[in-house]
Amino acid sequence: MKVVAVAFPGFTFNDLAGPMQAFMMLPGFSSQVVWHSRDAIDSDAGVSVQATEEFGSCWKDPDILFVPGNTVSLFKQLQDDRTLDCIAELGSRAKWITSVCNGSLLLGAAGLLQGYKAASYWYTCEHLGLFGAIPTDARYVIDRNRATGGGMTAGIDFGLAMVGQIAGEAVGRVAELSFEYAPAPPFGTGRPELADPATLAQTTEMLKHLMPVEQLEGVRARRLKMGKL
Amino acid sequence: MKVVAVAFPGFTFNDLAGPMQAFMMLPGFSSQVVWHSRDAIDSDAGVSVQATEEFGSCWKDPDILFVPGNTVSLFKQLQDDRTLDCIAELGSRAKWITSVCNGSLLLGAAGLLQGYKAASYWYTCEHLGLFGAIPTDARYVIDRNRATGGGMTAGIDFGLAMVGQIAGEAVGRVAELSFEYAPAPPFGTGRPELADPATLAQTTEMLKHLMPVEQLEGVRARRLKMGKL
């Protein structure tokens, strides 16, 4: 089970961690962390990960292509056709095309979600429609060979669900117990509909600056013009 | 807020990711990833992280000392007094002494949990008592300046709770929404008491080989003899 995980400077550390931790429960798990160069790649959480391959040298036919998300760093990648084209190329041969959080915007802009139901971070989900996806407000969505998680922490639910999907439910159940995945969110504010008005207002104000969704129309227009959508 | 995260070869990737992602919400967050040498450190999930400092060169007075867990790789570190002594020294000056999963065994063997309530992975929790801790079967436990999470995925609950504890509940609530932490475990088998008998039996059999808890008496005897417990 060959997993190619794309990392980019500033990616959200936890977006990568949950899924990779789950994928490693798959029989024959083997992985590459891929970027344009074989460097240490800073995440957004004070930890750098090592890129093991470049896009040019990585597996051409991964079983799973995985893409994490982020805030400003993700929106920067959405302006970079070199990144989007590399993801599109990998996606053209990957058995599974997957993401967590707003990594689905990268898959979308790469042209990989047209006609597929897909999840994303709550703040960016509706915008998936710009790229021909069907925005779906769920913790994770598996539609044919596209599997997409919701915001960041959904990577664990997504990852365990993928283990169940690929290796069978019995393996998924063992993975969930071995991960001790019996969550207890300390504040109960993890979704807009659960949060009190002050928390929602403050978070939305913060995200408005970190996730410039008004740029997405331009990304769509550019990719359409290039014939990539 | 200076965070020193200890990584060791084979550490559980997700144990590190959840807490670091939460800590980065703390005002003035700054971090070091520390090991005996400044190398790329392989995790157990096909991703390597970069050690930014050695034990000798890292902050001597971190606000938070954090230690992840693992299976065989953690039990290997429990045999290494050099690692345990480095953790003990950092812990002697850290404001907060923290862990996730069975990282609490490392804190315990370093002599840092005597008389403190502490959490651990469900399979190893009761053994914390060998090191003078009070094993506590909870998703996370905060006892004075010791904060310990349960198994692996508890790192997110633990991390968000720490944000609330240190920066105030309002910041914790915003962090939880910004993380979209509204979990939906796909199988509902994340704790021994939730799992069906087959899942529990299979997982326990697997863990018996991966986590040699019978070695812990010897670790305790050695550390006691050295005057470190």
CSV table of C-alpha atoms in Angstrom, one decimal:
chain,number,residue,atom,x,y,z
A,1,MET,CA,0.0,0.0,0.0
A,2,LYS,CA,2.1,2.9,-1.3
A,3,VAL,CA,1.1,6.3,0.2
A,4,VAL,CA,2.3,9.5,-1.3
A,5,ALA,CA,1.7,12.4,1.1
A,6,VAL,CA,2.2,15.9,-0.3
A,7,ALA,CA,3.7,18.4,2.2
A,8,PHE,CA,4.1,22.1,1.5
A,9,PRO,CA,5.8,24.8,3.5
A,10,GLY,CA,3.4,25.8,6.3
A,11,PHE,CA,1.1,22.8,6.0
A,12,THR,CA,-1.0,21.9,9.0
A,13,PHE,CA,0.9,19.3,10.9
A,14,ASN,CA,-2.1,17.5,12.3
A,15,ASP,CA,-3.7,17.2,8.9
A,16,LEU,CA,-0.9,14.9,7.9
A,17,ALA,CA,-0.5,13.1,11.2
A,18,GLY,CA,-4.0,11.6,11.7
A,19,PRO,CA,-4.2,10.0,8.2
A,20,MET,CA,-0.6,8.8,8.2
A,21,GLN,CA,-1.0,7.2,11.6
A,22,ALA,CA,-4.1,5.4,10.3
A,23,PHE,CA,-2.6,4.4,6.9
A,24,MET,CA,0.3,2.7,8.6
A,25,MET,CA,-2.3,0.1,9.9
A,26,LEU,CA,-2.8,-0.9,6.2
A,27,PRO,CA,-1.1,-4.2,5.1
A,28,GLY,CA,2.2,-3.5,3.3
A,29,PHE,CA,2.1,0.2,4.2
A,30,SER,CA,4.9,2.2,2.7
A,31,SER,CA,5.1,6.0,2.4
A,32,GLN,CA,6.8,8.9,0.7
A,33,VAL,CA,6.6,12.5,1.8
A,34,VAL,CA,6.8,14.6,-1.4
A,35,TRP,CA,7.5,18.2,-2.3
A,36,HIS,CA,9.3,20.1,-5.1
A,37,SER,CA,12.6,19.5,-3.3
A,38,ARG,CA,13.9,17.0,-0.8
A,39,ASP,CA,14.1,19.4,2.1
A,40,ALA,CA,12.9,19.7,5.7
A,41,ILE,CA,9.4,21.2,5.3
A,42,ASP,CA,8.2,23.5,8.1
A,43,SER,CA,4.7,22.7,9.3
A,44,ASP,CA,2.5,25.3,11.0
A,45,ALA,CA,3.0,23.7,14.5
A,46,GLY,CA,6.7,24.2,15.2
A,47,VAL,CA,7.8,20.9,13.7
A,48,SER,CA,9.4,20.2,10.4
A,49,VAL,CA,9.1,17.0,8.4
A,50,GLN,CA,11.5,15.6,5.9
A,51,ALA,CA,10.5,15.3,2.3
A,52,THR,CA,11.7,12.0,1.1
A,53,GLU,CA,11.2,12.5,-2.6
A,54,GLU,CA,10.5,15.2,-5.2
A,55,PHE,CA,7.4,15.2,-7.4
A,56,GLY,CA,9.7,14.1,-10.2
A,57,SER,CA,11.2,11.1,-8.4
A,58,CYS,CA,8.2,9.9,-6.3
A,59,TRP,CA,6.1,6.8,-7.0
A,60,LYS,CA,4.1,7.5,-10.2
A,61,ASP,CA,1.3,5.1,-9.3
A,62,PRO,CA,0.6,5.5,-5.6
A,63,ASP,CA,-2.2,3.5,-4.0
A,64,ILE,CA,-3.1,6.6,-2.0
A,65,LEU,CA,-2.4,10.3,-2.8
A,66,PHE,CA,-2.9,12.4,0.3
A,67,VAL,CA,-3.0,16.2,0.6
A,68,PRO,CA,-3.2,18.2,3.8
A,69,GLY,CA,-4.5,21.7,4.2
A,70,ASN,CA,-3.7,25.0,5.9
A,71,THR,CA,-4.6,28.7,6.1
A,72,VAL,CA,-2.5,31.3,4.2
A,73,SER,CA,0.1,28.7,3.1
A,74,LEU,CA,-2.6,26.6,1.4
A,75,PHE,CA,-3.9,29.7,-0.4
A,76,LYS,CA,-0.4,30.4,-1.5
A,77,GLN,CA,-0.2,27.0,-3.1
A,78,LEU,CA,-3.5,27.6,-4.9
A,79,GLN,CA,-1.7,30.3,-6.8
A,80,ASP,CA,1.0,28.0,-7.9
A,81,ASP,CA,0.1,26.0,-11.0
A,82,ARG,CA,3.4,24.0,-10.7
A,83,THR,CA,2.1,22.5,-7.4
A,84,LEU,CA,-1.5,22.0,-8.7
A,85,ASP,CA,-0.2,20.3,-11.9
A,86,CYS,CA,2.0,17.9,-9.9
A,87,ILE,CA,-1.0,17.0,-7.8
A,88,ALA,CA,-3.1,16.5,-10.9
A,89,GLU,CA,-0.5,14.3,-12.5
A,90,LEU,CA,-0.2,12.1,-9.4
A,91,GLY,CA,-4.0,12.0,-9.1
A,92,SER,CA,-4.3,10.8,-12.7
A,93,ARG,CA,-2.8,7.5,-11.7
A,94,ALA,CA,-3.5,7.2,-7.9
A,95,LYS,CA,-5.9,4.5,-6.8
A,96,TRP,CA,-7.3,6.8,-4.1
A,97,ILE,CA,-7.3,10.6,-4.1
A,98,THR,CA,-7.6,11.9,-0.6
A,99,SER,CA,-7.3,15.0,1.5
A,100,VAL,CA,-8.1,16.4,4.9
A,101,CYS,CA,-9.3,19.9,5.9
A,102,ASN,CA,-9.1,22.4,3.0
A,103,GLY,CA,-6.6,20.2,1.2
A,104,SER,CA,-9.7,19.4,-0.8
A,105,LEU,CA,-9.4,22.9,-2.4
A,106,LEU,CA,-6.0,21.8,-3.8
A,107,LEU,CA,-7.5,18.6,-5.2
A,108,GLY,CA,-10.4,20.7,-6.6
A,109,ALA,CA,-8.1,23.3,-8.2
A,110,ALA,CA,-6.1,20.4,-9.6
A,111,GLY,CA,-9.3,19.2,-11.4
A,112,LEU,CA,-9.6,16.0,-9.4
A,113,LEU,CA,-13.0,16.5,-7.7
A,114,GLN,CA,-15.3,17.3,-10.6
A,115,GLY,CA,-18.6,15.6,-10.0
A,116,TYR,CA,-17.5,14.1,-6.7
A,117,LYS,CA,-19.0,14.7,-3.2
A,118,ALA,CA,-16.3,16.1,-1.0
A,119,ALA,CA,-15.7,17.4,2.5
A,120,SER,CA,-13.5,20.3,3.6
A,121,TYR,CA,-12.9,22.6,6.6
A,122,TRP,CA,-16.2,24.2,7.7
A,123,TYR,CA,-15.1,27.7,6.7
A,124,THR,CA,-14.1,26.7,3.2
A,125,CYS,CA,-16.5,23.8,2.4
A,126,GLU,CA,-19.1,25.6,0.3
A,127,HIS,CA,-16.3,27.0,-2.0
A,128,LEU,CA,-15.5,23.5,-3.2
A,129,GLY,CA,-18.4,24.0,-5.7
A,130,LEU,CA,-16.2,26.4,-7.6
A,131,PHE,CA,-14.1,23.4,-8.7
A,132,GLY,CA,-17.0,21.2,-9.7
A,133,ALA,CA,-17.2,19.3,-6.5
A,134,ILE,CA,-20.4,18.7,-4.5
A,135,PRO,CA,-19.6,20.3,-1.1
A,136,THR,CA,-20.7,17.9,1.6
A,137,ASP,CA,-20.9,18.9,5.2
A,138,ALA,CA,-19.6,15.7,6.8
A,139,ARG,CA,-16.8,14.5,9.0
A,140,TYR,CA,-15.5,12.6,6.0
A,141,VAL,CA,-16.9,11.6,2.6
A,142,ILE,CA,-16.0,8.6,0.5
A,143,ASP,CA,-17.3,8.9,-3.0
A,144,ARG,CA,-16.0,6.2,-5.3
A,145,ASN,CA,-12.2,6.6,-5.1
A,146,ARG,CA,-12.2,10.1,-3.6
A,147,ALA,CA,-12.0,10.3,0.2
A,148,THR,CA,-12.0,13.7,1.9
A,149,GLY,CA,-12.0,14.7,5.5
A,150,GLY,CA,-13.4,17.7,7.2
A,151,GLY,CA,-11.4,20.2,9.3
A,152,MET,CA,-8.0,19.1,10.6
A,153,THR,CA,-9.0,16.8,13.5
A,154,ALA,CA,-11.2,14.9,11.1
A,155,GLY,CA,-8.0,13.3,9.8
A,156,ILE,CA,-8.4,10.6,12.4
A,157,ASP,CA,-12.0,9.8,11.7
A,158,PHE,CA,-11.1,9.9,7.9
A,159,GLY,CA,-8.0,7.8,8.4
A,160,LEU,CA,-9.7,5.1,10.4
A,161,ALA,CA,-12.7,5.0,8.0
A,162,MET,CA,-10.2,4.5,5.1
A,163,VAL,CA,-8.6,1.6,7.0
A,164,GLY,CA,-12.0,0.0,7.3
A,165,GLN,CA,-12.8,0.7,3.7
A,166,ILE,CA,-9.5,-0.8,2.3
A,167,ALA,CA,-8.6,-3.5,4.8
A,168,GLY,CA,-12.0,-4.4,6.1
A,169,GLU,CA,-14.1,-3.3,9.1
A,170,ALA,CA,-12.4,-5.8,11.5
A,171,VAL,CA,-9.0,-4.1,10.9
A,172,GLY,CA,-10.6,-0.7,11.3
A,173,ARG,CA,-12.1,-1.7,14.6
A,174,VAL,CA,-8.8,-2.9,15.9
A,175,ALA,CA,-7.1,0.3,14.7
A,176,GLU,CA,-9.7,2.5,16.5
A,177,LEU,CA,-9.1,0.6,19.8
A,178,SER,CA,-5.3,0.6,19.3
A,179,PHE,CA,-5.6,4.4,18.8
A,180,GLU,CA,-7.8,4.7,21.9
A,181,TYR,CA,-10.1,6.8,19.8
A,182,ALA,CA,-12.8,7.7,22.3
A,183,PRO,CA,-12.7,11.4,22.1
A,184,ALA,CA,-13.9,13.9,24.7
A,185,PRO,CA,-13.7,17.4,23.4
A,186,PRO,CA,-13.1,19.6,26.4
A,187,PHE,CA,-15.3,22.6,25.3
A,188,GLY,CA,-17.9,21.2,23.0
A,189,THR,CA,-17.4,24.0,20.5
A,190,GLY,CA,-15.9,22.1,17.6
A,191,ARG,CA,-18.5,23.1,14.9
A,192,PRO,CA,-20.2,26.4,14.1
A,193,GLU,CA,-23.6,24.9,15.2
A,194,LEU,CA,-22.1,23.8,18.5
A,195,ALA,CA,-20.2,27.0,19.4
A,196,ASP,CA,-21.6,29.9,21.4
A,197,PRO,CA,-22.0,33.1,19.5
A,198,ALA,CA,-18.8,34.8,20.9
A,199,THR,CA,-16.6,31.8,20.0
A,200,LEU,CA,-18.1,31.6,16.5
A,201,ALA,CA,-17.7,35.4,15.9
A,202,GLN,CA,-14.1,35.4,17.2
A,203,THR,CA,-13.1,32.4,15.2
A,204,THR,CA,-14.8,33.6,12.0
A,205,GLU,CA,-13.0,37.0,12.3
A,206,MET,CA,-9.7,35.2,12.7
A,207,LEU,CA,-10.3,32.9,9.7
A,208,LYS,CA,-11.4,35.8,7.5
A,209,HIS,CA,-7.8,37.1,7.6
A,210,LEU,CA,-6.2,33.6,7.4
A,211,MET,CA,-8.3,32.1,4.6
A,212,PRO,CA,-8.8,34.6,1.8
A,213,VAL,CA,-11.7,32.7,0.2
A,214,GLU,CA,-12.4,35.7,-2.1
A,215,GLN,CA,-9.3,34.6,-4.1
A,216,LEU,CA,-10.9,31.3,-5.1
A,217,GLU,CA,-13.0,32.8,-8.0
A,218,GLY,CA,-9.7,33.9,-9.5
A,219,VAL,CA,-8.1,30.5,-9.0
A,220,ARG,CA,-11.0,28.9,-10.8
A,221,ALA,CA,-10.9,31.4,-13.7
A,222,ARG,CA,-7.2,30.8,-14.1
A,223,ARG,CA,-7.4,27.0,-14.1
A,224,LEU,CA,-10.4,27.1,-16.4
A,225,LYS,CA,-8.5,29.3,-18.9
A,226,MET,CA,-5.6,26.8,-18.8
A,227,GLY,CA,-8.0,24.0,-19.6
A,228,LYS,CA,-7.2,22.3,-16.3
A,229,LEU,CA,-10.8,22.4,-15.0
B,1,MET,CA,5.5,30.0,25.7
B,2,LYS,CA,8.6,27.8,25.1
B,3,VAL,CA,7.7,24.2,24.3
B,4,VAL,CA,10.4,21.5,24.3
B,5,ALA,CA,9.1,18.4,22.6
B,6,VAL,CA,11.2,15.3,23.0
B,7,ALA,CA,11.2,13.0,20.0
B,8,PHE,CA,12.9,9.6,19.9
B,9,PRO,CA,13.4,7.1,17.0
B,10,GLY,CA,10.1,5.4,16.3
B,11,PHE,CA,8.0,7.8,18.4
B,12,THR,CA,4.2,7.8,17.6
B,13,PHE,CA,3.7,10.6,15.1
B,14,ASN,CA,0.2,11.5,16.2
B,15,ASP,CA,1.2,11.7,19.9
B,16,LEU,CA,3.4,14.7,18.9
B,17,ALA,CA,1.0,16.3,16.4
B,18,GLY,CA,-2.2,16.8,18.4
B,19,PRO,CA,-0.4,18.6,21.3
B,20,MET,CA,1.9,20.7,19.2
B,21,GLN,CA,-1.0,21.8,17.0
B,22,ALA,CA,-2.8,22.9,20.2
B,23,PHE,CA,0.2,24.5,21.8
B,24,MET,CA,0.8,26.7,18.8
B,25,MET,CA,-2.5,28.4,19.7
B,26,LEU,CA,-0.8,29.7,22.9
B,27,PRO,CA,0.4,33.3,22.9
B,28,GLY,CA,4.1,33.6,22.1
B,29,PHE,CA,4.4,30.0,21.1
B,30,SER,CA,7.9,28.9,20.2
B,31,SER,CA,9.1,25.3,20.0
B,32,GLN,CA,12.1,23.0,19.9
B,33,VAL,CA,12.1,19.3,18.9
B,34,VAL,CA,14.9,17.7,20.9
B,35,TRP,CA,16.8,14.5,20.8
B,36,HIS,CA,20.4,13.4,21.6
B,37,SER,CA,21.5,14.6,18.1
B,38,ARG,CA,20.2,17.1,15.6
B,39,ASP,CA,19.0,14.6,13.1
B,40,ALA,CA,15.9,13.6,11.2
B,41,ILE,CA,14.0,11.3,13.6
B,42,ASP,CA,11.8,8.6,12.1
B,43,SER,CA,8.3,8.4,13.6
B,44,ASP,CA,6.2,5.2,13.4
B,45,ALA,CA,4.0,6.5,10.7
B,46,GLY,CA,6.3,6.9,7.7
B,47,VAL,CA,7.2,10.5,8.4
B,48,SER,CA,10.4,11.9,9.9
B,49,VAL,CA,10.7,15.0,11.9
B,50,GLN,CA,13.7,17.2,12.3
B,51,ALA,CA,15.3,17.5,15.7
B,52,THR,CA,16.1,21.2,16.1
B,53,GLU,CA,18.3,20.9,19.2
B,54,GLU,CA,20.2,18.4,21.3
B,55,PHE,CA,19.4,17.9,24.9
B,56,GLY,CA,22.6,19.7,25.7
B,57,SER,CA,21.7,22.8,23.6
B,58,CYS,CA,17.9,23.1,24.1
B,59,TRP,CA,16.1,25.6,26.4
B,60,LYS,CA,17.0,24.7,30.0
B,61,ASP,CA,13.8,26.3,31.4
B,62,PRO,CA,10.9,25.4,29.0
B,63,ASP,CA,7.4,26.5,29.8
B,64,ILE,CA,6.2,23.1,28.6
B,65,LEU,CA,8.1,19.8,28.4
B,66,PHE,CA,6.3,17.3,26.2
B,67,VAL,CA,7.0,13.6,25.7
B,68,PRO,CA,5.2,11.3,23.2
B,69,GLY,CA,4.8,7.6,23.5
B,70,ASN,CA,5.1,4.5,21.3
B,71,THR,CA,5.2,0.7,21.5
B,72,VAL,CA,8.6,-1.1,21.2
B,73,SER,CA,10.5,2.1,20.6
B,74,LEU,CA,9.3,3.6,23.9
B,75,PHE,CA,10.2,0.4,25.8
B,76,LYS,CA,13.7,0.7,24.3
B,77,GLN,CA,14.0,4.2,25.7
B,78,LEU,CA,12.9,3.0,29.1
B,79,GLN,CA,16.1,0.9,29.1
B,80,ASP,CA,18.2,4.0,28.3
B,81,ASP,CA,19.1,6.0,31.4
B,82,ARG,CA,20.7,8.7,29.3
B,83,THR,CA,17.3,9.5,27.8
B,84,LEU,CA,15.5,9.2,31.2
B,85,ASP,CA,18.1,11.5,32.9
B,86,CYS,CA,17.8,14.1,30.1
B,87,ILE,CA,14.0,14.1,30.6
B,88,ALA,CA,14.5,14.3,34.4
B,89,GLU,CA,16.8,17.3,34.1
B,90,LEU,CA,14.5,19.2,31.7
B,91,GLY,CA,11.6,18.3,34.0
B,92,SER,CA,13.4,19.7,37.0
B,93,ARG,CA,13.0,23.2,35.6
B,94,ALA,CA,10.0,23.0,33.2
B,95,LYS,CA,6.8,24.9,34.3
B,96,TRP,CA,4.6,22.1,32.9
B,97,ILE,CA,5.6,18.5,32.6
B,98,THR,CA,3.4,16.7,30.0
B,99,SER,CA,3.0,13.6,27.9
B,100,VAL,CA,0.5,11.7,25.7
B,101,CYS,CA,-0.1,8.0,25.5
B,102,ASN,CA,2.5,5.9,27.3
B,103,GLY,CA,4.9,8.8,27.2
B,104,SER,CA,3.9,9.0,30.8
B,105,LEU,CA,5.9,5.9,31.5
B,106,LEU,CA,9.0,7.9,30.4
B,107,LEU,CA,8.0,10.7,32.8
B,108,GLY,CA,7.4,8.2,35.5
B,109,ALA,CA,10.7,6.4,35.0
B,110,ALA,CA,12.4,9.8,35.0
B,111,GLY,CA,11.0,10.3,38.5
B,112,LEU,CA,8.7,13.1,37.5
B,113,LEU,CA,5.3,11.7,38.4
B,114,GLN,CA,5.7,10.6,42.1
B,115,GLY,CA,2.5,11.4,43.9
B,116,TYR,CA,0.8,12.8,40.8
B,117,LYS,CA,-2.3,11.5,39.2
B,118,ALA,CA,-1.5,10.6,35.6
B,119,ALA,CA,-3.1,9.2,32.5
B,120,SER,CA,-1.6,6.8,29.9
B,121,TYR,CA,-2.6,4.5,27.1
B,122,TRP,CA,-5.3,2.1,28.3
B,123,TYR,CA,-3.0,-1.0,28.0
B,124,THR,CA,-0.2,0.6,30.1
B,125,CYS,CA,-2.1,2.8,32.5
B,126,GLU,CA,-2.1,0.6,35.6
B,127,HIS,CA,1.7,0.2,35.4
B,128,LEU,CA,2.2,3.9,36.1
B,129,GLY,CA,1.9,3.0,39.7
B,130,LEU,CA,5.3,1.3,39.6
B,131,PHE,CA,6.8,4.8,39.3
B,132,GLY,CA,4.8,6.3,42.2
B,133,ALA,CA,2.2,7.9,40.0
B,134,ILE,CA,-1.5,7.5,40.7
B,135,PRO,CA,-2.9,5.8,37.5
B,136,THR,CA,-6.0,7.6,36.3
B,137,ASP,CA,-8.3,6.2,33.7
B,138,ALA,CA,-9.2,9.5,32.0
B,139,ARG,CA,-8.8,11.1,28.5
B,140,TYR,CA,-6.4,13.5,30.1
B,141,VAL,CA,-5.4,14.5,33.7
B,142,ILE,CA,-4.1,17.8,34.9
B,143,ASP,CA,-2.7,17.5,38.5
B,144,ARG,CA,-0.9,20.7,39.6
B,145,ASN,CA,1.7,21.2,36.8
B,146,ARG,CA,1.6,17.6,35.5
B,147,ALA,CA,-0.6,17.1,32.5
B,148,THR,CA,-0.9,13.7,30.8
B,149,GLY,CA,-3.1,12.5,28.0
B,150,GLY,CA,-4.5,9.0,27.4
B,151,GLY,CA,-3.8,6.9,24.3
B,152,MET,CA,-2.5,8.6,21.2
B,153,THR,CA,-5.6,10.4,19.9
B,154,ALA,CA,-6.2,11.9,23.3
B,155,GLY,CA,-3.4,14.3,22.3
B,156,ILE,CA,-6.0,16.6,20.8
B,157,ASP,CA,-8.3,16.6,23.9
B,158,PHE,CA,-5.2,17.0,26.1
B,159,GLY,CA,-3.8,19.8,24.0
B,160,LEU,CA,-7.0,21.8,23.8
B,161,ALA,CA,-7.5,21.4,27.5
B,162,MET,CA,-4.0,22.7,28.1
B,163,VAL,CA,-4.8,25.8,25.9
B,164,GLY,CA,-7.8,26.4,28.0
B,165,GLN,CA,-5.8,26.0,31.2
B,166,ILE,CA,-3.0,28.3,30.2
B,167,ALA,CA,-4.6,30.9,28.0
B,168,GLY,CA,-8.1,30.8,29.4
B,169,GLU,CA,-11.3,29.0,28.4
B,170,ALA,CA,-12.2,31.5,25.7
B,171,VAL,CA,-9.0,30.8,23.8
B,172,GLY,CA,-9.6,27.1,24.2
B,173,ARG,CA,-13.1,27.4,22.8
B,174,VAL,CA,-11.8,29.2,19.8
B,175,ALA,CA,-9.0,26.6,19.3
B,176,GLU,CA,-11.6,23.8,19.4
B,177,LEU,CA,-13.7,25.4,16.7
B,178,SER,CA,-10.7,26.4,14.6
B,179,PHE,CA,-9.6,22.7,14.8
B,180,GLU,CA,-13.2,21.6,13.9
B,181,TYR,CA,-13.0,19.1,16.8
B,182,ALA,CA,-16.4,17.5,16.6
B,183,PRO,CA,-15.2,13.9,16.4
B,184,ALA,CA,-17.2,11.0,14.9
B,185,PRO,CA,-15.3,7.8,15.5
B,186,PRO,CA,-16.3,5.5,12.6
B,187,PHE,CA,-16.5,2.2,14.6
B,188,GLY,CA,-17.2,3.1,18.2
B,189,THR,CA,-14.5,0.7,19.5
B,190,GLY,CA,-12.0,3.2,20.9
B,191,ARG,CA,-11.9,1.9,24.5
B,192,PRO,CA,-11.8,-1.6,25.9
B,193,GLU,CA,-15.2,-1.2,27.4
B,194,LEU,CA,-16.6,0.0,24.1
B,195,ALA,CA,-15.1,-2.7,21.9
B,196,ASP,CA,-16.7,-6.0,21.0
B,197,PRO,CA,-14.9,-9.1,22.4
B,198,ALA,CA,-13.2,-10.0,19.1
B,199,THR,CA,-11.7,-6.6,18.6
B,200,LEU,CA,-10.6,-6.4,22.2
B,201,ALA,CA,-9.0,-9.9,22.0
B,202,GLN,CA,-7.2,-9.2,18.8
B,203,THR,CA,-5.9,-5.8,19.9
B,204,THR,CA,-4.7,-7.1,23.3
B,205,GLU,CA,-2.9,-10.0,21.6
B,206,MET,CA,-1.2,-7.5,19.2
B,207,LEU,CA,-0.2,-5.2,22.1
B,208,LYS,CA,1.1,-8.0,24.2
B,209,HIS,CA,3.9,-8.4,21.7
B,210,LEU,CA,4.4,-4.6,21.1
B,211,MET,CA,4.4,-3.4,24.7
B,212,PRO,CA,6.4,-5.7,26.9
B,213,VAL,CA,5.0,-4.4,30.2
B,214,GLU,CA,6.7,-7.3,32.1
B,215,GLN,CA,9.9,-5.3,31.7
B,216,LEU,CA,8.6,-2.4,33.7
B,217,GLU,CA,9.4,-4.0,37.1
B,218,GLY,CA,13.0,-4.2,36.0
B,219,VAL,CA,13.0,-0.6,34.9
B,220,ARG,CA,11.7,0.4,38.3
B,221,ALA,CA,14.3,-1.6,40.2
B,222,ARG,CA,17.1,-0.1,38.2
B,223,ARG,CA,16.0,3.5,38.6
B,224,LEU,CA,15.4,2.9,42.4
B,225,LYS,CA,18.9,1.5,42.7
B,226,MET,CA,20.3,4.5,41.0
B,227,GLY,CA,18.5,6.8,43.4
B,228,LYS,CA,16.4,8.2,40.6
B,229,LEU,CA,13.1,7.2,42.0
